[in-house]
C-alpha cells in the first residue's frame, strides 16, 4: 500500500459550489423531476419540493458537509472519526457504498443519453422518434454496452485527474454551459404557440391536487436532486476550505438545483402542451419513458426540432457527466482513504466495479433479460437497493451521528466559523425531530411501493 497524501481541497467557494451543484444537477433534475411534477400536479409539486429543500434538504446538506469538513475524511472514515461504535461504522459504510452502486447503473443511463446526443448530432432525429426505437436499442447487447463503456471511461478519466485538475475544472466548464443551454431551451419552448397552458400547469399551484403522495414523492426526489446520503456531500465537505461559508454555499446549491429542475419542467411540459396536441395529457403521464420516447416525438414535430433536440441532449449529457463524476469521486475517495492507494489506482478499482455492475445493468435488458433478482431486472434492483433501502437508512444514520456523537454544538461551531448560521433553529429542530420521521416514512413507502403494496 502507498503512503497517504495530504487531502486535496477545492480552490475556493466557486469551485465547491459548482462541483456540488454539478453533483446535484443530474438526471434526477432533468429526467425524473419533470415527470414527477407532471404526475403530481405541476405547480403544487414544485412548491412542496422547494419548501422541503429549504428545510429537510438544507439540514441534510449542512449535516453531511459539516461531518466531512470536521473529519477531513470520506464517509467510511468520517463516521468512525466521531464514534467507534459498530453502528457508526455501519452508517459510514452505508453512505460509502451508495455512490459505488449508483454510479454503476448511472453510467448505463448516461450511455443512453450519449447515444441520443450522437443520433441527433448526425441527423437521425426522425429515427430516434420512431415507435419502438428506444426499446430496440436497449434490447440489443452491442450498442448499449459500448455507449455505457464510453460514458464510464469519460467519467473515470476526469476523476483520475484529481479534485482540482479533474472534478473542479470540468465542473467550472460544464455547469455554466449547462445553465446557459437550460435557459436558452426553456425560453424557446415557452415562446411556442400553445405553450402558455403548460407554463400555467407547471408554475401555478393547484391545491386540489395536493395529497400525502405529493409530499412523499417530493421527499424522495430530494435524495436524487440534492445528492443526500450518497456520500458526495461528506466527501466534498472534506475538500472544503475552512473559510468557505457553509450555510450560504448550501443555499446557493439548493438555488441552482431547484432552478435547473424548474427550467427542466419549463423545457418539457410546455413543449408537450404545444406539440403533442390532444395527447398532451397522456404524454405527461409517460413517466421514465418521457426523456427517451416522448420527447423525441415532441422534437420531431417542433420547428428546428433537430437543433433543439441536439442541444437538449447535450445539456442532459453534461448533467449526467457532472453527477457521475461526483458519484465516482466519492467512491474513489473512499478507496484512497481506506486502502491507502493512489488516485489513479483507486480510480481503476472503482472503474472495474463499475464495469462489472454496469454491465449487469446494461445486459439486463437483452442478454440477461431472463435473469431477475426479486422479480426485478438488474438496473431496477440496483436502484431499489440504493434508493429505497441504503439511502434512507444512511441518512437516518447521519441524523443519529449528529445528535448523539458529533453533537449539535460542534456542528454549530463548525458552521459559525465561516457562516452566520441564520437557519440554526430550523436546522436543530429538523435534524433532531423532523428528518428522522421523514426518513422512516420514505423508507417504508419506498419498500411498499416497490413490493406493489402501495401505489404512488
Short mmCIF file of C-alpha atoms in Angstrom, two decimals:
data_model
loop_
_atom_site.label_atom_id
_atom_site.label_comp_id
_atom_site.label_asym_id
_atom_site.label_seq_id
_atom_site.Cartn_x
_atom_site.Cartn_y
_atom_site.Cartn_z
CA UNK A 1 0.00 0.00 0.00
CA UNK A 2 1.11 3.51 -0.77
CA UNK A 3 1.61 6.33 1.68
CA UNK A 4 -1.44 8.52 2.08
CA UNK A 5 -1.03 12.01 0.60
CA UNK A 6 -2.32 15.29 2.03
CA UNK A 7 -6.03 15.68 1.42
CA UNK A 8 -6.98 17.67 -1.66
CA UNK A 9 -9.00 20.87 -1.44
CA UNK A 10 -11.29 22.78 -3.74
CA UNK A 11 -9.63 26.03 -4.77
CA UNK A 12 -12.35 28.07 -3.10
CA UNK A 13 -16.05 28.82 -2.81
CA UNK A 14 -16.80 28.84 -6.56
CA UNK A 15 -15.06 25.51 -7.08
CA UNK A 16 -17.01 23.91 -4.23
CA UNK A 17 -20.38 25.34 -5.30
CA UNK A 18 -20.00 24.36 -8.97
CA UNK A 19 -18.76 20.87 -8.11
CA UNK A 20 -21.54 20.31 -5.57
CA UNK A 21 -24.15 21.83 -7.87
CA UNK A 22 -22.81 19.61 -10.63
CA UNK A 23 -23.32 16.62 -8.36
CA UNK A 24 -26.86 17.72 -7.57
CA UNK A 25 -27.88 18.76 -11.08
CA UNK A 26 -28.15 15.48 -12.93
CA UNK A 27 -30.66 13.10 -14.43
CA UNK A 28 -32.73 13.50 -11.27
CA UNK A 29 -33.44 17.12 -12.22
CA UNK A 30 -33.81 16.85 -15.97
CA UNK A 31 -35.30 13.38 -16.30
CA UNK A 32 -37.03 12.48 -13.05
CA UNK A 33 -38.22 15.88 -11.76
CA UNK A 34 -40.34 16.86 -14.82
CA UNK A 35 -42.25 13.58 -14.98
CA UNK A 36 -42.90 13.65 -11.23
CA UNK A 37 -44.07 17.25 -11.49
CA UNK A 38 -46.38 16.22 -14.34
CA UNK A 39 -47.71 13.29 -12.31
CA UNK A 40 -48.25 15.11 -9.02
CA UNK A 41 -49.92 18.32 -10.05
CA UNK A 42 -47.26 20.54 -11.60
CA UNK A 43 -47.04 23.76 -9.59
CA UNK A 44 -48.09 22.23 -6.28
CA UNK A 45 -45.37 19.58 -6.53
CA UNK A 46 -42.75 22.25 -7.23
CA UNK A 47 -43.94 24.34 -4.26
CA UNK A 48 -43.77 21.36 -1.90
CA UNK A 49 -40.34 20.43 -3.24
CA UNK A 50 -38.93 23.92 -2.65
CA UNK A 51 -40.30 24.06 0.91
CA UNK A 52 -38.81 20.65 1.73
CA UNK A 53 -35.49 21.57 0.09
CA UNK A 54 -35.17 24.66 2.28
CA UNK A 55 -35.86 22.66 5.46
CA UNK A 56 -35.14 18.95 5.14
CA UNK A 57 -32.68 19.31 2.26
CA UNK A 58 -30.90 22.28 3.86
CA UNK A 59 -30.49 20.30 7.08
CA UNK A 60 -29.06 17.18 5.44
CA UNK A 61 -26.61 19.15 3.27
CA UNK A 62 -25.37 21.12 6.29
CA UNK A 63 -25.01 17.90 8.31
CA UNK A 64 -23.09 15.92 5.71
CA UNK A 65 -20.89 18.88 4.78
CA UNK A 66 -20.03 19.52 8.44
CA UNK A 67 -19.19 15.85 9.03
CA UNK A 68 -16.82 15.93 6.06
CA UNK A 69 -15.16 19.25 6.86
CA UNK A 70 -14.58 18.42 10.53
CA UNK A 71 -13.24 14.90 9.92
CA UNK A 72 -11.44 15.58 6.60
CA UNK A 73 -12.45 12.06 5.56
CA UNK A 74 -14.78 10.31 3.15
CA UNK A 75 -17.90 8.65 4.69
CA UNK A 76 -16.38 5.28 5.65
CA UNK A 77 -13.74 7.08 7.74
CA UNK A 78 -15.80 10.12 8.78
CA UNK A 79 -18.38 8.26 10.86
CA UNK A 80 -15.81 6.32 12.99
CA UNK A 81 -13.93 9.60 13.47
CA UNK A 82 -16.76 10.73 15.76
CA UNK A 83 -17.78 7.37 17.22
CA UNK A 84 -16.12 3.95 17.31
CA UNK A 85 -19.42 2.10 17.76
CA UNK A 86 -20.44 -0.63 15.35
CA UNK A 87 -23.49 1.41 14.35
CA UNK A 88 -21.32 4.36 13.29
CA UNK A 89 -19.02 2.16 11.24
CA UNK A 90 -22.03 0.59 9.53
CA UNK A 91 -23.58 4.02 8.91
CA UNK A 92 -20.34 5.25 7.37
CA UNK A 93 -20.05 2.30 5.04
CA UNK A 94 -23.72 2.57 4.02
CA UNK A 95 -23.04 6.14 2.89
CA UNK A 96 -19.85 4.96 1.17
CA UNK A 97 -21.46 2.05 -0.69
CA UNK A 98 -24.31 4.07 -2.19
CA UNK A 99 -22.18 6.04 -4.70
CA UNK A 100 -20.33 2.87 -5.74
CA UNK A 101 -23.63 1.16 -6.51
CA UNK A 102 -25.41 4.17 -8.03
CA UNK A 103 -22.59 5.26 -10.35
CA UNK A 104 -22.52 1.78 -11.87
CA UNK A 105 -26.04 1.90 -13.27
CA UNK A 106 -25.96 5.69 -13.64
CA UNK A 107 -23.25 5.22 -16.27
CA UNK A 108 -25.58 2.88 -18.14
CA UNK A 109 -28.28 5.56 -18.32
CA UNK A 110 -25.58 8.10 -19.14
CA UNK A 111 -24.67 5.88 -22.08
CA UNK A 112 -28.27 6.03 -23.28
CA UNK A 113 -28.11 9.84 -23.14
CA UNK A 114 -24.82 9.81 -25.07
CA UNK A 115 -26.38 7.63 -27.75
CA UNK A 116 -29.32 10.02 -28.22
CA UNK A 117 -26.97 13.00 -28.41
CA UNK A 118 -24.96 11.25 -31.12
CA UNK A 119 -28.12 10.31 -33.02
CA UNK A 120 -29.30 13.92 -33.08
CA UNK A 121 -25.82 15.18 -33.92
CA UNK A 122 -25.61 13.00 -37.05
CA UNK A 123 -29.16 13.84 -38.15
CA UNK A 124 -31.04 10.73 -37.05
CA UNK A 125 -33.67 12.68 -35.12
CA UNK A 126 -36.56 11.22 -37.13
CA UNK A 127 -35.34 7.68 -36.49
CA UNK A 128 -34.94 8.47 -32.78
CA UNK A 129 -38.61 9.45 -32.64
CA UNK A 130 -39.88 6.28 -34.31
CA UNK A 131 -42.06 3.98 -32.26
CA UNK A 132 -40.06 1.22 -30.60
CA UNK A 133 -36.68 2.88 -31.25
CA UNK A 134 -35.64 3.03 -27.61
CA UNK A 135 -36.84 -0.50 -26.84
CA UNK A 136 -34.99 -1.85 -29.87
CA UNK A 137 -31.83 -0.03 -28.77
CA UNK A 138 -31.66 -1.38 -25.20
CA UNK A 139 -32.79 -4.84 -26.31
CA UNK A 140 -29.61 -5.43 -28.29
CA UNK A 141 -26.39 -6.17 -26.43
CA UNK A 142 -23.78 -4.36 -28.50
CA UNK A 143 -24.56 -0.63 -28.69
CA UNK A 144 -25.87 -0.08 -25.13
CA UNK A 145 -22.76 -1.76 -23.71
CA UNK A 146 -20.48 0.27 -25.98
CA UNK A 147 -22.07 3.60 -25.03
CA UNK A 148 -22.00 2.60 -21.35
CA UNK A 149 -18.26 1.85 -21.55
CA UNK A 150 -17.54 5.15 -23.35
CA UNK A 151 -19.51 7.16 -20.78
CA UNK A 152 -17.84 5.30 -17.87
CA UNK A 153 -14.40 5.88 -19.42
CA UNK A 154 -15.08 9.62 -19.73
CA UNK A 155 -16.10 9.73 -16.07
CA UNK A 156 -13.07 7.74 -14.94
CA UNK A 157 -10.66 9.95 -16.88
CA UNK A 158 -11.93 13.12 -15.17
CA UNK A 159 -11.85 11.59 -11.68
CA UNK A 160 -8.36 10.11 -12.20
CA UNK A 161 -7.04 13.62 -12.91
CA UNK A 162 -7.83 14.63 -9.33
CA UNK A 163 -10.02 17.06 -7.39
CA UNK A 164 -8.66 20.31 -8.87
CA UNK A 165 -7.47 19.26 -12.32
CA UNK A 166 -10.41 16.93 -12.91
CA UNK A 167 -13.58 17.32 -10.83
CA UNK A 168 -13.39 21.07 -10.17
CA UNK A 169 -12.12 22.05 -13.62
CA UNK A 170 -14.75 20.09 -15.55
CA UNK A 171 -17.50 21.44 -13.25
CA UNK A 172 -16.38 25.01 -13.95
CA UNK A 173 -16.74 24.33 -17.68
CA UNK A 174 -19.85 22.16 -17.82
CA UNK A 175 -22.08 23.85 -15.22
CA UNK A 176 -22.14 27.32 -16.85
CA UNK A 177 -22.74 25.70 -20.26
CA UNK A 178 -25.49 23.54 -18.79
CA UNK A 179 -27.21 26.57 -17.24
CA UNK A 180 -26.89 28.54 -20.48
CA UNK A 181 -28.43 25.71 -22.50
CA UNK A 182 -31.22 25.22 -19.93
CA UNK A 183 -32.18 28.91 -20.03
CA UNK A 184 -31.99 29.07 -23.83
CA UNK A 185 -34.08 25.94 -24.47
CA UNK A 186 -36.64 26.98 -21.84
CA UNK A 187 -37.07 30.42 -23.42
CA UNK A 188 -37.52 28.81 -26.84
CA UNK A 189 -40.07 26.28 -25.56
CA UNK A 190 -42.29 28.67 -23.62
CA UNK A 191 -42.35 31.08 -26.58
CA UNK A 192 -44.06 28.50 -28.81
CA UNK A 193 -47.80 28.80 -29.61
CA UNK A 194 -49.87 26.78 -27.15
CA UNK A 195 -47.09 26.54 -24.56
CA UNK A 196 -48.73 29.00 -22.14
CA UNK A 197 -51.11 26.32 -20.90
CA UNK A 198 -48.13 24.17 -19.98
CA UNK A 199 -46.43 27.09 -18.21
CA UNK A 200 -49.59 27.65 -16.18
CA UNK A 201 -49.77 23.96 -15.27
CA UNK A 202 -46.10 23.89 -14.31
CA UNK A 203 -45.88 27.05 -12.21
CA UNK A 204 -49.29 27.84 -10.71
CA UNK A 205 -50.02 25.58 -7.69
CA UNK A 206 -53.35 23.77 -7.82
CA UNK A 207 -54.04 22.85 -4.21
CA UNK A 208 -56.81 20.46 -5.24
CA UNK A 209 -54.05 18.15 -6.49
CA UNK A 210 -52.24 18.14 -3.15
CA UNK A 211 -52.02 14.88 -1.20
CA UNK A 212 -49.68 12.97 1.10
CA UNK A 213 -48.33 11.28 -2.03
CA UNK A 214 -47.17 14.68 -3.27
CA UNK A 215 -45.08 15.15 -0.11
CA UNK A 216 -43.63 11.64 -0.25
CA UNK A 217 -42.73 11.96 -3.95
CA UNK A 218 -41.10 15.35 -3.33
CA UNK A 219 -39.10 13.95 -0.38
CA UNK A 220 -37.88 11.01 -2.43
CA UNK A 221 -36.92 13.37 -5.27
CA UNK A 222 -34.67 15.35 -2.91
CA UNK A 223 -32.38 12.35 -2.50
CA UNK A 224 -31.83 12.29 -6.26
CA UNK A 225 -31.62 16.05 -6.73
CA UNK A 226 -29.56 17.13 -3.71
CA UNK A 227 -27.23 14.10 -3.53
CA UNK A 228 -28.35 13.34 0.03
CA UNK A 229 -26.94 10.14 1.60
CA UNK A 230 -24.81 9.41 -1.45
CA UNK A 231 -21.50 10.08 0.27
CA UNK A 232 -20.87 13.00 -2.09
CA UNK A 233 -21.61 15.81 0.36
CA UNK A 234 -19.41 14.29 3.07
CA UNK A 235 -16.58 13.82 0.57
CA UNK A 236 -16.92 17.31 -0.93
CA UNK A 237 -17.19 18.75 2.58
CA UNK A 238 -13.84 17.15 3.38
CA UNK A 239 -12.35 19.09 0.44
CA UNK A 240 -13.89 22.40 1.58
CA UNK A 241 -11.60 25.08 2.98
CA UNK A 242 -12.40 26.47 6.44
CA UNK A 243 -13.05 29.98 5.18
CA UNK A 244 -15.87 28.94 2.82
CA UNK A 245 -19.32 29.96 4.09
CA UNK A 246 -21.11 26.61 4.53
CA UNK A 247 -24.63 27.97 5.01
CA UNK A 248 -24.52 30.38 2.08
CA UNK A 249 -22.93 27.74 -0.15
CA UNK A 250 -25.67 25.28 0.84
CA UNK A 251 -28.42 27.74 -0.06
CA UNK A 252 -26.72 28.53 -3.36
CA UNK A 253 -26.51 24.84 -4.23
CA UNK A 254 -30.23 24.45 -3.42
CA UNK A 255 -30.98 27.52 -5.57
CA UNK A 256 -29.06 26.15 -8.57
CA UNK A 257 -30.55 22.68 -8.12
CA UNK A 258 -34.14 23.95 -7.85
CA UNK A 259 -33.57 26.45 -10.65
CA UNK A 260 -32.40 23.80 -13.11
CA UNK A 261 -35.24 21.48 -12.06
CA UNK A 262 -37.79 24.23 -12.76
CA UNK A 263 -36.07 25.06 -16.07
CA UNK A 264 -36.29 21.36 -16.98
CA UNK A 265 -40.01 21.46 -16.28
CA UNK A 266 -40.32 24.58 -18.48
CA UNK A 267 -38.34 22.89 -21.23
CA UNK A 268 -40.52 19.81 -21.24
CA UNK A 269 -44.10 20.38 -20.03
CA UNK A 270 -44.90 23.50 -22.13
CA UNK A 271 -43.31 21.79 -25.14
CA UNK A 272 -45.60 18.81 -24.68
CA UNK A 273 -48.66 21.08 -24.47
CA UNK A 274 -47.52 22.94 -27.60
CA UNK A 275 -46.61 19.99 -29.82
CA UNK A 276 -48.48 16.93 -28.54
CA UNK A 277 -51.94 18.34 -29.19
CA UNK A 278 -54.80 16.33 -27.75
CA UNK A 279 -52.40 13.64 -26.49
CA UNK A 280 -50.61 16.10 -24.13
CA UNK A 281 -52.26 14.69 -21.01
CA UNK A 282 -51.28 11.14 -21.98
CA UNK A 283 -47.72 12.20 -22.85
CA UNK A 284 -47.30 13.91 -19.48
CA UNK A 285 -48.00 10.59 -17.76
CA UNK A 286 -45.26 8.80 -19.71
CA UNK A 287 -43.10 8.62 -16.57
CA UNK A 288 -39.50 7.40 -17.01
CA UNK A 289 -40.02 6.98 -20.77
CA UNK A 290 -40.57 10.73 -21.14
CA UNK A 291 -36.91 11.50 -21.92
CA UNK A 292 -36.12 8.75 -24.41
CA UNK A 293 -39.51 8.13 -26.06
CA UNK A 294 -41.94 11.03 -25.64
CA UNK A 295 -39.55 13.98 -26.06
CA UNK A 296 -38.04 12.78 -29.37
CA UNK A 297 -41.63 12.61 -30.65
CA UNK A 298 -42.12 16.22 -29.50
CA UNK A 299 -38.86 17.38 -31.09
CA UNK A 300 -39.70 15.87 -34.47
CA UNK A 301 -42.89 17.99 -34.60
CA UNK A 302 -41.13 21.15 -33.43
CA UNK A 303 -39.72 23.80 -35.80
CA UNK A 304 -35.93 23.46 -35.60
CA UNK A 305 -36.50 20.27 -33.65
CA UNK A 306 -33.23 18.64 -34.65
CA UNK A 307 -31.19 21.59 -33.33
CA UNK A 308 -33.28 21.87 -30.17
CA UNK A 309 -33.02 18.11 -29.60
CA UNK A 310 -29.26 18.16 -30.13
CA UNK A 311 -28.78 20.99 -27.62
CA UNK A 312 -31.20 19.37 -25.20
CA UNK A 313 -29.39 16.04 -25.14
CA UNK A 314 -26.05 17.84 -24.95
CA UNK A 315 -27.35 19.57 -21.82
CA UNK A 316 -28.60 16.28 -20.38
CA UNK A 317 -25.22 14.72 -21.18
CA UNK A 318 -23.44 17.49 -19.25
CA UNK A 319 -25.80 16.94 -16.31
CA UNK A 320 -25.28 13.18 -16.37
CA UNK A 321 -21.49 13.55 -16.54
CA UNK A 322 -21.19 16.05 -13.67
CA UNK A 323 -23.28 13.80 -11.42
CA UNK A 324 -21.47 10.62 -12.45
CA UNK A 325 -18.14 12.33 -11.80
CA UNK A 326 -19.27 13.37 -8.32
CA UNK A 327 -20.53 9.87 -7.53
CA UNK A 328 -17.30 8.27 -8.70
CA UNK A 329 -15.23 10.87 -6.85
CA UNK A 330 -16.89 9.89 -3.58
CA UNK A 331 -16.28 6.20 -4.30
CA UNK A 332 -12.63 6.80 -5.26
CA UNK A 333 -12.08 8.93 -2.16
CA UNK A 334 -13.23 6.01 0.00
CA UNK A 335 -10.72 3.65 -1.65
CA UNK A 336 -7.96 6.25 -1.28
CA UNK A 337 -8.72 6.73 2.41
CA UNK A 338 -9.40 3.15 3.45
CA UNK A 339 -6.90 1.24 1.29
CA UNK A 340 -4.25 3.99 1.09
CA UNK A 341 -3.99 3.65 -2.68
CA UNK A 342 -3.04 6.39 -5.13
CA UNK A 343 -5.67 8.37 -7.01
CA UNK A 344 -5.07 6.50 -10.28
CA UNK A 345 -5.11 3.04 -8.69
CA UNK A 346 -8.24 3.89 -6.70
CA UNK A 347 -9.89 5.10 -9.91
CA UNK A 348 -9.05 1.82 -11.62
CA UNK A 349 -10.53 -0.20 -8.73
CA UNK A 350 -13.83 1.71 -8.94
CA UNK A 351 -13.77 1.57 -12.75
CA UNK A 352 -13.53 -2.23 -12.55
CA UNK A 353 -16.53 -2.36 -10.18
CA UNK A 354 -18.49 -0.04 -12.50
CA UNK A 355 -17.68 -2.28 -15.47
CA UNK A 356 -18.95 -5.39 -13.67
CA UNK A 357 -22.12 -3.97 -12.09
CA UNK A 358 -22.86 -1.64 -15.01
CA UNK A 359 -22.58 -4.49 -17.50
CA UNK A 360 -25.11 -6.47 -15.48
CA UNK A 361 -27.48 -3.47 -15.60
CA UNK A 362 -26.90 -2.90 -19.32
CA UNK A 363 -27.18 -6.56 -20.32
CA UNK A 364 -30.23 -6.97 -18.10
CA UNK A 365 -32.39 -5.65 -20.93
CA UNK A 366 -31.04 -8.04 -23.55
CA UNK A 367 -28.65 -10.96 -22.95
CA UNK A 368 -29.63 -11.29 -19.27
CA UNK A 369 -33.28 -10.29 -19.72
CA UNK A 370 -34.48 -13.63 -18.37
CA UNK A 371 -32.36 -13.27 -15.21
CA UNK A 372 -34.11 -11.33 -12.46
CA UNK A 373 -33.44 -10.52 -8.81
CA UNK A 374 -36.61 -10.48 -6.70
CA UNK A 375 -38.61 -10.14 -9.96
CA UNK A 376 -36.55 -7.08 -10.98
CA UNK A 377 -34.05 -6.57 -13.76
CA UNK A 378 -30.54 -5.74 -12.55
CA UNK A 379 -30.80 -1.98 -13.08
CA UNK A 380 -34.13 -1.80 -11.25
CA UNK A 381 -32.78 -3.96 -8.44
CA UNK A 382 -29.66 -1.79 -8.00
CA UNK A 383 -31.87 1.29 -7.99
CA UNK A 384 -34.18 -0.27 -5.39
CA UNK A 385 -31.25 -1.32 -3.22
CA UNK A 386 -29.62 2.12 -3.31
CA UNK A 387 -32.60 4.47 -3.28
CA UNK A 388 -35.28 2.56 -1.41
CA UNK A 389 -33.05 1.00 1.25
CA UNK A 390 -29.48 2.26 1.62
CA UNK A 391 -30.06 6.00 1.16
CA UNK A 392 -32.88 6.47 3.71
CA UNK A 393 -31.06 4.26 6.23
CA UNK A 394 -27.78 6.07 5.58
CA UNK A 395 -29.44 9.47 6.04
CA UNK A 396 -31.06 8.25 9.27
CA UNK A 397 -27.61 7.15 10.48
CA UNK A 398 -26.33 10.65 9.69
CA UNK A 399 -29.02 12.24 11.86
CA UNK A 400 -28.19 9.87 14.73
CA UNK A 401 -24.48 10.59 14.38
CA UNK A 402 -25.10 14.35 14.51
CA UNK A 403 -27.42 14.14 17.53
CA UNK A 404 -25.54 11.56 19.61
CA UNK A 405 -21.87 11.73 18.66
CA UNK A 406 -20.95 14.88 16.77
CA UNK A 407 -23.38 16.96 18.88
CA UNK A 408 -25.28 19.99 17.65
CA UNK A 409 -22.91 22.33 19.47
CA UNK A 410 -19.95 21.06 17.45
CA UNK A 411 -21.84 21.42 14.17
CA UNK A 412 -22.80 24.97 15.20
CA UNK A 413 -19.17 25.75 15.99
CA UNK A 414 -18.05 24.42 12.62
CA UNK A 415 -20.69 26.33 10.66
CA UNK A 416 -20.30 29.63 12.55
CA UNK A 417 -16.55 29.51 11.87
CA UNK A 418 -17.39 30.92 8.44
CA UNK A 419 -21.17 31.47 8.44
CA UNK A 420 -23.79 33.49 10.31
CA UNK A 421 -25.87 30.27 10.57
CA UNK A 422 -29.19 32.13 10.48
CA UNK A 423 -31.07 28.86 9.99
CA UNK A 424 -29.69 27.33 13.19
CA UNK A 425 -33.08 26.84 14.88
CA UNK A 426 -34.62 25.28 11.79
CA UNK A 427 -31.57 23.06 11.47
CA UNK A 428 -31.64 21.82 15.07
CA UNK A 429 -35.38 21.06 15.06
CA UNK A 430 -35.23 19.34 11.68
CA UNK A 431 -32.16 17.18 12.29
CA UNK A 432 -33.34 16.06 15.72
CA UNK A 433 -37.07 15.57 15.23
CA UNK A 434 -38.40 16.14 11.69
CA UNK A 435 -35.80 14.46 9.45
CA UNK A 436 -35.79 11.07 11.26
CA UNK A 437 -39.58 10.85 10.91
CA UNK A 438 -39.44 11.82 7.23
CA UNK A 439 -36.74 9.24 6.60
CA UNK A 440 -38.72 6.42 8.19
CA UNK A 441 -41.74 7.42 6.07
CA UNK A 442 -39.61 7.47 2.90
CA UNK A 443 -38.09 4.08 3.70
CA UNK A 444 -41.45 2.42 4.41
CA UNK A 445 -43.19 3.98 1.39
CA UNK A 446 -40.32 3.12 -0.97
CA UNK A 447 -40.32 -0.53 0.09
CA UNK A 448 -44.14 -0.82 -0.05
CA UNK A 449 -44.22 0.84 -3.48
CA UNK A 450 -41.54 -1.49 -4.84
CA UNK A 451 -43.39 -4.52 -3.49
CA UNK A 452 -46.60 -3.31 -5.15
CA UNK A 453 -48.46 -2.84 -1.87
CA UNK A 454 -48.56 0.97 -2.11
CA UNK A 455 -49.34 2.62 -5.42
CA UNK A 456 -47.70 6.01 -5.94
#
